[in-house]
Tab-separated table of C-alpha atoms in Angstrom:
chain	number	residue	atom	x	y	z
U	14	UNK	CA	-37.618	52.129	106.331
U	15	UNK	CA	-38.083	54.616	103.326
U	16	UNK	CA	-36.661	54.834	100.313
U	17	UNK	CA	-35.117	58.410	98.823
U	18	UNK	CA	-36.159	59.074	95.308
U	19	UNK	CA	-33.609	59.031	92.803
U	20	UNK	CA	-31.981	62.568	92.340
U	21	UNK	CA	-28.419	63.188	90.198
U	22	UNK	CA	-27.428	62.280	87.164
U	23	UNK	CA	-28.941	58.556	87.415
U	24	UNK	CA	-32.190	59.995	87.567
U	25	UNK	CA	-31.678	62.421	84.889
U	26	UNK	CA	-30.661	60.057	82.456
U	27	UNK	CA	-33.600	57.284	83.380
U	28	UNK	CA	-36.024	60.465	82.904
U	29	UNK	CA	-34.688	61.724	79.605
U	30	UNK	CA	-34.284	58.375	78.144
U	31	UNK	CA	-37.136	57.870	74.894
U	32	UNK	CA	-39.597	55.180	75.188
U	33	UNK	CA	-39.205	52.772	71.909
U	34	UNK	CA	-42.337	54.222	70.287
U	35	UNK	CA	-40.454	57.829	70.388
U	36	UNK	CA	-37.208	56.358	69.061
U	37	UNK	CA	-38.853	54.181	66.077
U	38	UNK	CA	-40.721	57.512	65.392
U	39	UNK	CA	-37.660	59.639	65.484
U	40	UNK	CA	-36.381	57.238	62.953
U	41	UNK	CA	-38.553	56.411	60.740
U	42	UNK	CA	-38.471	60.664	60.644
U	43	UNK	CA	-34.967	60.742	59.964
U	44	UNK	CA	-35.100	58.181	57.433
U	45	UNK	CA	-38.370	59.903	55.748
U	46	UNK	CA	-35.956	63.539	55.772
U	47	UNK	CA	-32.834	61.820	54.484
U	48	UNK	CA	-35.257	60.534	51.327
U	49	UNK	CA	-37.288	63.430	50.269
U	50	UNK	CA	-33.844	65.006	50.332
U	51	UNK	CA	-32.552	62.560	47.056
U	52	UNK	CA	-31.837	64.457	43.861
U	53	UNK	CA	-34.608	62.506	42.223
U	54	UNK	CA	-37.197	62.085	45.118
U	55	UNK	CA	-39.631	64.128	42.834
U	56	UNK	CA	-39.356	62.337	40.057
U	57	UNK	CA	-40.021	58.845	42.010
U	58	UNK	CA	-42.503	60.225	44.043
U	59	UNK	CA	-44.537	61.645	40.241
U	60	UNK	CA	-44.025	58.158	38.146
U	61	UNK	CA	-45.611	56.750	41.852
U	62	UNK	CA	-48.574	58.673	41.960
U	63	UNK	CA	-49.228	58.238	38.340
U	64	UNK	CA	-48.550	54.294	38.142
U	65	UNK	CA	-50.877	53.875	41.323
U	66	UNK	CA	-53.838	55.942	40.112
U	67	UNK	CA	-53.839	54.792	36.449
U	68	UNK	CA	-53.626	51.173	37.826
U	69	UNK	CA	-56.673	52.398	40.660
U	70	UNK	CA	-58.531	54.164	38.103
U	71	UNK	CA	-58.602	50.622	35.848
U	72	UNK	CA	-59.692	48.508	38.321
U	73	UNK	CA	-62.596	51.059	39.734
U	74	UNK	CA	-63.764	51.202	36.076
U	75	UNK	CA	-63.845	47.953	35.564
U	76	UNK	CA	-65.806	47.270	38.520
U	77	UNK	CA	-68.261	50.525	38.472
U	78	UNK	CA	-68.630	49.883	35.081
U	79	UNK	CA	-69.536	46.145	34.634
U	80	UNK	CA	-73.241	46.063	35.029
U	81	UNK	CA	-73.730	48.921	32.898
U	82	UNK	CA	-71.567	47.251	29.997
U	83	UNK	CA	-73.508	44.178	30.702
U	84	UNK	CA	-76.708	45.373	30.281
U	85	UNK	CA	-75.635	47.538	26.871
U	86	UNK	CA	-73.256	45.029	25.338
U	87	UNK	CA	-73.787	42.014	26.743
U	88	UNK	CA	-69.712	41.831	27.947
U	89	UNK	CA	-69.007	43.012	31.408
U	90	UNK	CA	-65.401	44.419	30.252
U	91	UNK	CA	-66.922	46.470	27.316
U	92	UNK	CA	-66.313	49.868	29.141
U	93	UNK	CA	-63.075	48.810	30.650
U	94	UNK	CA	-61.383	47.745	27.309
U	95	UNK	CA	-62.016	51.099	25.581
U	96	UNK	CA	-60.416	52.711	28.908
U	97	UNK	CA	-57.588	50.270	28.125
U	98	UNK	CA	-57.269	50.818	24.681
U	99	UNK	CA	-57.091	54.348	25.499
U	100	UNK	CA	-54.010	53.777	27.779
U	101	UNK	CA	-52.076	53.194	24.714
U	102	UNK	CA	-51.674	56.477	23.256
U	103	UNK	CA	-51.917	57.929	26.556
U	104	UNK	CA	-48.712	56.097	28.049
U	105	UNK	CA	-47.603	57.029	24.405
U	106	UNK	CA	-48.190	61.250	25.554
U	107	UNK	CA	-46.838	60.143	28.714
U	108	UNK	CA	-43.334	59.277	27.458
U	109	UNK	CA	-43.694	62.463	24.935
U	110	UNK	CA	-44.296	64.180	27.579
U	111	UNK	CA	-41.410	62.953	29.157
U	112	UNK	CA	-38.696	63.086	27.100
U	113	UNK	CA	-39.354	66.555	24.798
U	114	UNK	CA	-37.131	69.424	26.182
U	115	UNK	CA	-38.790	72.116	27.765
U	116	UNK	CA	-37.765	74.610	25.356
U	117	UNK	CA	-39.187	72.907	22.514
U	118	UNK	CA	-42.537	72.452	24.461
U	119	UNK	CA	-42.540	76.100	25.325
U	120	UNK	CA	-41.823	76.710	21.056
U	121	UNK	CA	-44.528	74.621	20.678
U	122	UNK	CA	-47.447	76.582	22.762
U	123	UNK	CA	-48.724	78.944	20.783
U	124	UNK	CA	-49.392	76.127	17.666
U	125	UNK	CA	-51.266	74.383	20.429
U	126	UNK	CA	-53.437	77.318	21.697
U	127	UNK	CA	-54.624	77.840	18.352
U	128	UNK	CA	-55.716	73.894	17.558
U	129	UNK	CA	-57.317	73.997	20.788
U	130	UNK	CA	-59.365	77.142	19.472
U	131	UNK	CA	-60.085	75.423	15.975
U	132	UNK	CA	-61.219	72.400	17.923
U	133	UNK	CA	-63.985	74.087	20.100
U	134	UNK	CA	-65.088	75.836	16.902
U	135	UNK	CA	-65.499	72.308	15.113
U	136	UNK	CA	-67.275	71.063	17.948
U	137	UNK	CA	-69.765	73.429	17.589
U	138	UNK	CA	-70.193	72.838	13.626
U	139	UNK	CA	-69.648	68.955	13.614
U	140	UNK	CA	-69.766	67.601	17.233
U	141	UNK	CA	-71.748	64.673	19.169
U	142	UNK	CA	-73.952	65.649	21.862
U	143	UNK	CA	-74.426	63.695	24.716
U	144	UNK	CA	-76.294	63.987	28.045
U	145	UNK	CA	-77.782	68.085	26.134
U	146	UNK	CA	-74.175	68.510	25.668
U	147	UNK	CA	-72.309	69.166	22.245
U	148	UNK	CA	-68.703	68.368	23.321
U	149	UNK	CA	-67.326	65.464	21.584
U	150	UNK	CA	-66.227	64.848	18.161
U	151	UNK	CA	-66.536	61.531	16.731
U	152	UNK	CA	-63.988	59.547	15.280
U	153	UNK	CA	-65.266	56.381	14.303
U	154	UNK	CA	-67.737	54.159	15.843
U	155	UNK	CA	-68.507	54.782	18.866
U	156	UNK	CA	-64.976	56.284	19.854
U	157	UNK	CA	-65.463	59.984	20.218
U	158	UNK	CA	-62.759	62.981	21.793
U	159	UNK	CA	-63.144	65.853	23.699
U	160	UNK	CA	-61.043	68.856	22.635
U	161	UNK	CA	-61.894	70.556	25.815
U	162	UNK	CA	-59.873	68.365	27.410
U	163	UNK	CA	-56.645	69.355	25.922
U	164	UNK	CA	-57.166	72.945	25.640
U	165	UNK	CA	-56.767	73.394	29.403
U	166	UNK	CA	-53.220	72.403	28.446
U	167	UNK	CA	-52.808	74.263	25.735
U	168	UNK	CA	-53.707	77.545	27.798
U	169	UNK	CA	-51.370	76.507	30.295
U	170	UNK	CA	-48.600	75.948	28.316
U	171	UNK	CA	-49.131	79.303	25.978
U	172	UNK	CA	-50.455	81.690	29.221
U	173	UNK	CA	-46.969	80.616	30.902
U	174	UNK	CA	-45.234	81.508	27.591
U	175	UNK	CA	-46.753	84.599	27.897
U	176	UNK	CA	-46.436	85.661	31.315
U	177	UNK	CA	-42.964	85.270	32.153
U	178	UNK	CA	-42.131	87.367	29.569
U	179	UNK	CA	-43.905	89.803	31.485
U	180	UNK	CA	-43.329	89.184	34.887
U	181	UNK	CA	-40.713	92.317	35.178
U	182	UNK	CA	-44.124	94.077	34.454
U	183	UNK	CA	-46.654	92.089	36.282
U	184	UNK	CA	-47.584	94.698	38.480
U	185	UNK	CA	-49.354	97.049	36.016
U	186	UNK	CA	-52.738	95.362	35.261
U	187	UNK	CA	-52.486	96.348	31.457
U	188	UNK	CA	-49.800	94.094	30.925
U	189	UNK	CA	-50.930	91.231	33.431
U	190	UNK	CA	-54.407	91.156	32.076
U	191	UNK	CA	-53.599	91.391	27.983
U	192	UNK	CA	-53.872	89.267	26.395
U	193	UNK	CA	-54.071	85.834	28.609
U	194	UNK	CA	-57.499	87.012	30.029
U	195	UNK	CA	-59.216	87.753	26.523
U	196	UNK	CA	-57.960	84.571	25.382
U	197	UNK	CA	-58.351	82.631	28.003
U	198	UNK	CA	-62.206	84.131	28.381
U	199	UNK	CA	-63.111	83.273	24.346
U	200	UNK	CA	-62.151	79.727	25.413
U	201	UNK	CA	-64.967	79.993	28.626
U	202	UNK	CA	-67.250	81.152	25.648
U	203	UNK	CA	-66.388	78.228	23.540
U	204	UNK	CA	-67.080	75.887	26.147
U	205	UNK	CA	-70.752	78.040	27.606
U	206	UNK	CA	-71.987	77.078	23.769
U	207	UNK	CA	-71.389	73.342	24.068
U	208	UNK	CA	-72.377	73.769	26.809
U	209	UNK	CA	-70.184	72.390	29.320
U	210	UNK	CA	-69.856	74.645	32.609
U	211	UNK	CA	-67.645	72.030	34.596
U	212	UNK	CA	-65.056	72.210	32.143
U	213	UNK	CA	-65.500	75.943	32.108
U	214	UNK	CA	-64.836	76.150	35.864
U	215	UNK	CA	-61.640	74.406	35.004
U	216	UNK	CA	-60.515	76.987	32.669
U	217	UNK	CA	-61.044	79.408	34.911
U	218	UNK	CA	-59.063	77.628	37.676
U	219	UNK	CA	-55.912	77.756	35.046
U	220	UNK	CA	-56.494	81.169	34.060
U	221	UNK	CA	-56.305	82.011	38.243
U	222	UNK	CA	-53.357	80.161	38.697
U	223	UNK	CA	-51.663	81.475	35.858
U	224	UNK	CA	-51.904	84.671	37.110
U	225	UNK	CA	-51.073	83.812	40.231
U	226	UNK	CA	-48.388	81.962	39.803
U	227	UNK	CA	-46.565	84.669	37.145
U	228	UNK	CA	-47.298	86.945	39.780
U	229	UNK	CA	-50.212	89.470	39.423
U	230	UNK	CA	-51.455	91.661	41.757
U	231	UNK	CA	-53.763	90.649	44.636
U	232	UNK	CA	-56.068	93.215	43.555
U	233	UNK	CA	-56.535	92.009	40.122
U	234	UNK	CA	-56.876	88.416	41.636
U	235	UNK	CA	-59.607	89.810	43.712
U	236	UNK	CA	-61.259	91.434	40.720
U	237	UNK	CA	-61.108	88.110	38.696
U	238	UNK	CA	-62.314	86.180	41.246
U	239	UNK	CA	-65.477	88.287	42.060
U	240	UNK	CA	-66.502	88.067	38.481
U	241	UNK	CA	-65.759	84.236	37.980
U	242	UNK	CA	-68.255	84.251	41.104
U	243	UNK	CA	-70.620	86.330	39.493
U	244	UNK	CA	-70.161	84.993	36.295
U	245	UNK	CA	-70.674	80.941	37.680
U	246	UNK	CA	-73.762	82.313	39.433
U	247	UNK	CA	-75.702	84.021	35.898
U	248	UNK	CA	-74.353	80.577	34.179
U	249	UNK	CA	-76.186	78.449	37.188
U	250	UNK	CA	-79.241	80.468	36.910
U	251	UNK	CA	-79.691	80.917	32.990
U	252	UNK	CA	-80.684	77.156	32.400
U	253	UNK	CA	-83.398	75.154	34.231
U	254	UNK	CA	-81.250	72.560	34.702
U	255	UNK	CA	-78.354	74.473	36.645
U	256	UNK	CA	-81.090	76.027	38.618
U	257	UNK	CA	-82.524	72.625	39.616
U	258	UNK	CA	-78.592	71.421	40.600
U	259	UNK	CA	-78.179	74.500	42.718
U	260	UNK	CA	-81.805	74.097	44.609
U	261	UNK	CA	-81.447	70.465	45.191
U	262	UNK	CA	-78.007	71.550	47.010
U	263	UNK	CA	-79.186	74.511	48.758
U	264	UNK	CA	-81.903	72.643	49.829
U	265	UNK	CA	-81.585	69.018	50.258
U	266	UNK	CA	-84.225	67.605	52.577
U	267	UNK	CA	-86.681	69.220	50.208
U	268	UNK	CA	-84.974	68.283	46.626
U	269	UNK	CA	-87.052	65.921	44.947
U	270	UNK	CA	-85.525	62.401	44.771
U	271	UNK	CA	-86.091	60.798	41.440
U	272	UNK	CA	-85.434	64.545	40.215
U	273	UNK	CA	-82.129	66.901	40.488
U	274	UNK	CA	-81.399	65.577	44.027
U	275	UNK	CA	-81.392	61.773	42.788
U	276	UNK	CA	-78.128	61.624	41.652
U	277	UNK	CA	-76.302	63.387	44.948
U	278	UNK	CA	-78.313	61.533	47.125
U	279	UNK	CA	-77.439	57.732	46.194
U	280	UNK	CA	-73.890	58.812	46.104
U	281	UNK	CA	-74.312	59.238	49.652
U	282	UNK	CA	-76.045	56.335	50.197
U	283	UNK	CA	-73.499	54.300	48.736
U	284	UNK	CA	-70.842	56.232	50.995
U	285	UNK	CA	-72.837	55.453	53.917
U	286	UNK	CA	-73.299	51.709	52.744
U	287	UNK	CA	-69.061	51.621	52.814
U	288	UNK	CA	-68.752	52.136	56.149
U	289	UNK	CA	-64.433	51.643	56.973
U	290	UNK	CA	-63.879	48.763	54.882
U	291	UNK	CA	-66.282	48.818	52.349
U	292	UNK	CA	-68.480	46.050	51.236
U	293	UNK	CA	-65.828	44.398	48.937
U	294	UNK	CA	-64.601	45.254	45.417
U	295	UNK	CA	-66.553	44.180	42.838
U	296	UNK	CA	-69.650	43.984	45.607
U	297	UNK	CA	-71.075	47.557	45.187
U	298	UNK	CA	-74.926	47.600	44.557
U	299	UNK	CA	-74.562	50.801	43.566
U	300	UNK	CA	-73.544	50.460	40.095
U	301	UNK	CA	-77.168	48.233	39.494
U	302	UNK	CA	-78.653	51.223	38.028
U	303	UNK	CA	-78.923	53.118	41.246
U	304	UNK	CA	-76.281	55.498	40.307
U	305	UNK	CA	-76.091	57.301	37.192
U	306	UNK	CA	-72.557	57.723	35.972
U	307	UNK	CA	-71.290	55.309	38.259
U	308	UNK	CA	-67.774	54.840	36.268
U	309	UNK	CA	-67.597	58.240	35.584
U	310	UNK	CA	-68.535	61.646	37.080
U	311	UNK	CA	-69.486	59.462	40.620
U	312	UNK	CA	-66.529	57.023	40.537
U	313	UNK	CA	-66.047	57.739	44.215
U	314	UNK	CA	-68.827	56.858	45.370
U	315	UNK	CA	-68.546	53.272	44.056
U	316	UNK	CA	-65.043	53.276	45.665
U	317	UNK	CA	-66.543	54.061	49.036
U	318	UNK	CA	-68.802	51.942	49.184
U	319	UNK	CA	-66.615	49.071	47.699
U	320	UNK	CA	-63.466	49.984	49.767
U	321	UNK	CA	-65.094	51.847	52.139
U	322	UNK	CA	-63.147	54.776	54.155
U	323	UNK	CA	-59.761	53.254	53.880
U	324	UNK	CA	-60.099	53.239	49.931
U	325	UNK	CA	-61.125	56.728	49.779
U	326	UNK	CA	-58.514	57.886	52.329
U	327	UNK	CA	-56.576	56.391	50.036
U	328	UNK	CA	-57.028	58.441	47.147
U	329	UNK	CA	-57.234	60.996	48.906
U	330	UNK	CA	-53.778	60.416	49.885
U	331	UNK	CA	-52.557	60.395	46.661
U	332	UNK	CA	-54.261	63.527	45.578
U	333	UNK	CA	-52.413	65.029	48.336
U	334	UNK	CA	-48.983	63.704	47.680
U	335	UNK	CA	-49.315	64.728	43.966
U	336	UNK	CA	-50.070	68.420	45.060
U	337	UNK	CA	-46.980	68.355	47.603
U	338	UNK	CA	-44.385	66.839	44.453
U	339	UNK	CA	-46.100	69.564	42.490
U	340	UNK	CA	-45.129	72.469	44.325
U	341	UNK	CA	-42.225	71.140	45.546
U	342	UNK	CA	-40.909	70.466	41.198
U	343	UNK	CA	-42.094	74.142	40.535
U	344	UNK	CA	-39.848	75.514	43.828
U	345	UNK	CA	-37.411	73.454	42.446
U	346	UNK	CA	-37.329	74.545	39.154
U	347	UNK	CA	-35.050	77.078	37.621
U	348	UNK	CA	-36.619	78.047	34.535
U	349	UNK	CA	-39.261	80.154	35.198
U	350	UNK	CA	-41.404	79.039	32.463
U	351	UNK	CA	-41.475	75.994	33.454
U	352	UNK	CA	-41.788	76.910	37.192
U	353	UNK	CA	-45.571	78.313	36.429
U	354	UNK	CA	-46.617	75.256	33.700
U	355	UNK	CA	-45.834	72.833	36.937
U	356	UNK	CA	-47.580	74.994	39.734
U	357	UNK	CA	-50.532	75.734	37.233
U	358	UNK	CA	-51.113	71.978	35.906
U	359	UNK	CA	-50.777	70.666	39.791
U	360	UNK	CA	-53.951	73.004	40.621
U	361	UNK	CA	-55.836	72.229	38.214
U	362	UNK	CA	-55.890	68.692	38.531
U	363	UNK	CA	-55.965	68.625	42.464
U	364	UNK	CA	-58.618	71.340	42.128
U	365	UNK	CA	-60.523	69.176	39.599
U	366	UNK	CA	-60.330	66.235	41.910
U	367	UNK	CA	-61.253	68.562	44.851
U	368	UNK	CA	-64.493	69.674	42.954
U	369	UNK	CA	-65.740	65.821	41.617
U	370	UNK	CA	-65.093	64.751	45.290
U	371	UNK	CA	-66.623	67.718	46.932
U	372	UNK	CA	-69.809	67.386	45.022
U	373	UNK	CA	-70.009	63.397	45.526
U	374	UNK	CA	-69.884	63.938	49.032
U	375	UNK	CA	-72.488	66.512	49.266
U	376	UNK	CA	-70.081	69.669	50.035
U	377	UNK	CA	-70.652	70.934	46.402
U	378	UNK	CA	-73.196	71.451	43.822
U	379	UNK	CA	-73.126	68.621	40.951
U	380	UNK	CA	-71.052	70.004	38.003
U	381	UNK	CA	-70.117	66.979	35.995
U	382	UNK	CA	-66.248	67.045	36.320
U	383	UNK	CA	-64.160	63.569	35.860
U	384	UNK	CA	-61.976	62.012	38.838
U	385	UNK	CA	-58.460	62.561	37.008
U	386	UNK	CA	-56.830	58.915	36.109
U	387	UNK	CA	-59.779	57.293	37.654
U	388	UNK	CA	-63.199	58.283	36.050
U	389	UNK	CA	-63.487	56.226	32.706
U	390	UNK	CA	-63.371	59.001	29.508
U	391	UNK	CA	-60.447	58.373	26.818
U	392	UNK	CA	-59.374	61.896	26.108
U	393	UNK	CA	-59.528	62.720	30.018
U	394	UNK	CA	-57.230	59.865	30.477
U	395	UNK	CA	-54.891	60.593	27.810
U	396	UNK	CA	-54.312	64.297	28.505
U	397	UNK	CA	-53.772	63.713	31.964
U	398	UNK	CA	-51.079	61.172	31.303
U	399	UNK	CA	-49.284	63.550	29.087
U	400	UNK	CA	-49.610	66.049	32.155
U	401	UNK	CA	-48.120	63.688	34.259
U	402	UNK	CA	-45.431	63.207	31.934
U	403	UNK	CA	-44.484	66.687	31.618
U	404	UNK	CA	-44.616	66.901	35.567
U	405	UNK	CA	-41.785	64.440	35.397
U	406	UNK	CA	-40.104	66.137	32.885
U	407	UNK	CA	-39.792	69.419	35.506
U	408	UNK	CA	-38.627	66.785	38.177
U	409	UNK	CA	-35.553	65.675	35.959
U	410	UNK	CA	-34.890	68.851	35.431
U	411	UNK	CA	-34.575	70.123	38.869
U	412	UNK	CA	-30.829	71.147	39.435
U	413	UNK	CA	-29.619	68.581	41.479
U	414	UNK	CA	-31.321	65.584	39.549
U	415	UNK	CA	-29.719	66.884	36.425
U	416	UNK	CA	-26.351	66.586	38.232
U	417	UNK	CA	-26.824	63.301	38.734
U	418	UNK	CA	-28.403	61.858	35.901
U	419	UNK	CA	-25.445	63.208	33.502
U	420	UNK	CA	-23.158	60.944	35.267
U	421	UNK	CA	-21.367	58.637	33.691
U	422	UNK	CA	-23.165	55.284	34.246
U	423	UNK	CA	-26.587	56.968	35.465
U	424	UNK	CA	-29.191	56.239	32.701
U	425	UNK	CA	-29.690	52.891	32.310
U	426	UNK	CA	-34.288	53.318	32.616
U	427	UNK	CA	-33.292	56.520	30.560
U	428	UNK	CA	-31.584	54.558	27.885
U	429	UNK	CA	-34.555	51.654	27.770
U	430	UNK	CA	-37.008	54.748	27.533
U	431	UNK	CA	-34.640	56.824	24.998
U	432	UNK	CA	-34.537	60.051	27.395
U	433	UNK	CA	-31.707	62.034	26.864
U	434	UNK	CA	-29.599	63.337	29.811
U	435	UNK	CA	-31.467	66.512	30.608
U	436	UNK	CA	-29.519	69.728	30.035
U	437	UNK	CA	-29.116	72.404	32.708
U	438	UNK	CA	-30.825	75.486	32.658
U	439	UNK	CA	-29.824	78.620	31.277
U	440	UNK	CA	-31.279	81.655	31.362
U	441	UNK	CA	-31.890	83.501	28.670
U	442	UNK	CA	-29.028	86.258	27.400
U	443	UNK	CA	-30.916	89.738	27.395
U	444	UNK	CA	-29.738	93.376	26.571
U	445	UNK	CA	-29.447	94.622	29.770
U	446	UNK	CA	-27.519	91.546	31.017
U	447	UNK	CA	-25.248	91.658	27.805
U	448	UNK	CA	-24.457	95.454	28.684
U	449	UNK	CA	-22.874	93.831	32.248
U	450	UNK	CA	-20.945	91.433	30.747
């Protein structure tokens, strides 16, 4: 006897009915949709990223940093307290950050732009050098700042000023390329004296996205970015150093190993040591003098081997959600202004943590740039936070958040913290739009 297959609507139904796996998929979608669509998802998702990497980047310096501080102090926590201590005035910036109006930022720009030019000018008179570089200034002790630090900020902040008051005229190069680009390329000359060509590459990667982001031609992108090339190349070349950076890349089986290839290779030894898991935190061998810079420039190396994979997915991750609440604040934003400070400050520090990880890795030649939040370095740490804390700013002041935090009864965080109710935008009254009216 044989048996007809099913046909009708009984087998329709058996056939178009999800397996569990689909339906806890479809969801977990559904509920991941109906979040990111919250008035103040942004603003969660930026005080997230920033409370998990500052709380990462303390317990990786602690750990990459212990034998070193050991060995120079005789305490184990020596490094790690002065990265502590320097939390304080950066969750101080933070909350600045946080709670100053956008307007009265934007007033404040151009006062900035011109402390961060007296600053690289007193580093040159009066600064520390360290490692052939002149970039610090001390303050005491053994406490020193880096002014380089905060200037990227400070060109941010004015260059944005600047721009969208131009960006009816953005497509004539005179206007797009005066004066931003002088500016911003006296800064790059500041920082070639020190010298200090990481940080220099970061400038660079705010003045692009500046101009990007305001809106200047593709052409004059094109231009810019051909001579930043050409410009990074004569820079690499001109000292012996660079030169010996750029071979040891180019040409790694051959690079000498206790020479300019040391460095690169152990960081991949300690990768490879990691495996998925890592050896255990705290357990890196790395860090016993076999890495230079172990807390610092090569952080990530001493959290894959110590974490192994999962840990560096893991920042990773993070990197990648605070690029996607970066954008997503500056498409958000209606104030223009603002709109390119948030886009430009969201490169820069995912393309500063693109560059430290590419060249720990091995994808990259070494240039010296700090993991942001989790490389030890007080100003670096500071200045980000502040960052941060502007980023938040932008997410209260997306449209719909405002709505909802100028409720009646919505503020009680705001109240502890002494944030005002954030004020909506409004543009700003021009001739031609007071003719209309």
């Amino acid at each position: 006897m044989t048996t007809r297959p099913r046909t009708g609507k009984a087998a329709r139904t058996k056939a178009a009915k999800p397996g569990p796996a689909r339906v806890a998929a479809g969801r977990a979608g559904a509920a991941l949709a109906q979040w990111l669509s919250r008035p103040l998802t942004s603003l969660h998702l930026v005080l997230g990223v920033f409370g998990l990497l500052t709380l990462f980047g303390l317990v990786m310096v602690l750990s990459a940093s212990s034998v070193e501080s050991f060995v120079s102090d005789g305490s184990s926590f020596d490094v790690f307290y002065r990265q502590l201590l320097f939390c304080v005035p950066g969750v101080a910036l933070f909350w600045l950050g946080l709670r100053i109006s956008p307007r009265r930022l934007r007033a404040l720009a151009p006062a900035a732009l011109v402390l961060g030019v007296v600053a690289l000018v007193a580093v040159l008179v009066v600064g520390t050098e360290r490692s052939g570089s002149k970039a610090w200034i001390a303050i005491g002790g053994s406490f020193t700042i880096q002014p380089s630090e905060a200037v990227k900020v400070a060109l941010t902040l004015w260059g944005a000023h600047v721009l969208v008051a131009r960006r009816a005229v953005m497509h004539r190069w005179k206007y797009a390329l005066s004066p931003v680009v002088p500016v911003a390329l006296m800064l790059c000359l500041l920082l070639v004296l020190q010298p200090d060509l990481g940080m220099t590459i970061t400038l660079g990667v705010v003045l692009l996205a500046l101009l990007f982001f305001a809106g200047a031609p593709l052409r004059l992108m094109a231009a810019l970015i051909g001579g930043a090339g050409l410009g990074a190349v004569v820079l690499g070349l001109a000292a012996p150093y660079r030169l010996a950076r750029i071979t040891s890349f180019l040409d790694s089986s051959g690079a000498d190993a206790q020479a300019a290839g040391f460095q690169a290779r152990q960081a991949l030894y300690s990768l490879a040591d990691g495996g998925l898991f890592g050896v255990g935190l705290g357990q890196g061998r790395a860090k016993w003098n076999y890495l230079p810079n172990a807390h610092n420039d090569f952080i990530f190396a001493i959290i894959g081997e110590e974490l192994g994979f999962l840990g560096a997915f893991a920042v990773l991750a993070l990197f990648a959600t605070l690029a996607y609440t970066g954008f997503r604040i500056a498409a958000r934003t209606p104030d223009p202004w603002l709109r390119i400070v948030v886009a430009t400050s969201t490169t820069w520090l995912v393309a500063q943590a693109a560059i430290n990880i590419g060249y720990v890795v091995g994808l990259l030649p070494v240039t010296g740039l700090q993991l942001p939040l989790i490389s030890s370095g007080g100003t670096s740490l500071v200045v980000t936070m502040f960052v941060f804390g502007v980023l938040a700013n932008a997410a209260r002041h997306e449209p719909e958040a405002v709505a909802v935090l100028r409720r009646p009864g919505q503020g009680r965080v705001a109240r502890l913290l002494f944030l005002s109710p954030p004020e909506p935008y409004k543009a700003p009254v021009t001739r031609a739009s007071a003719r209309v009216r």
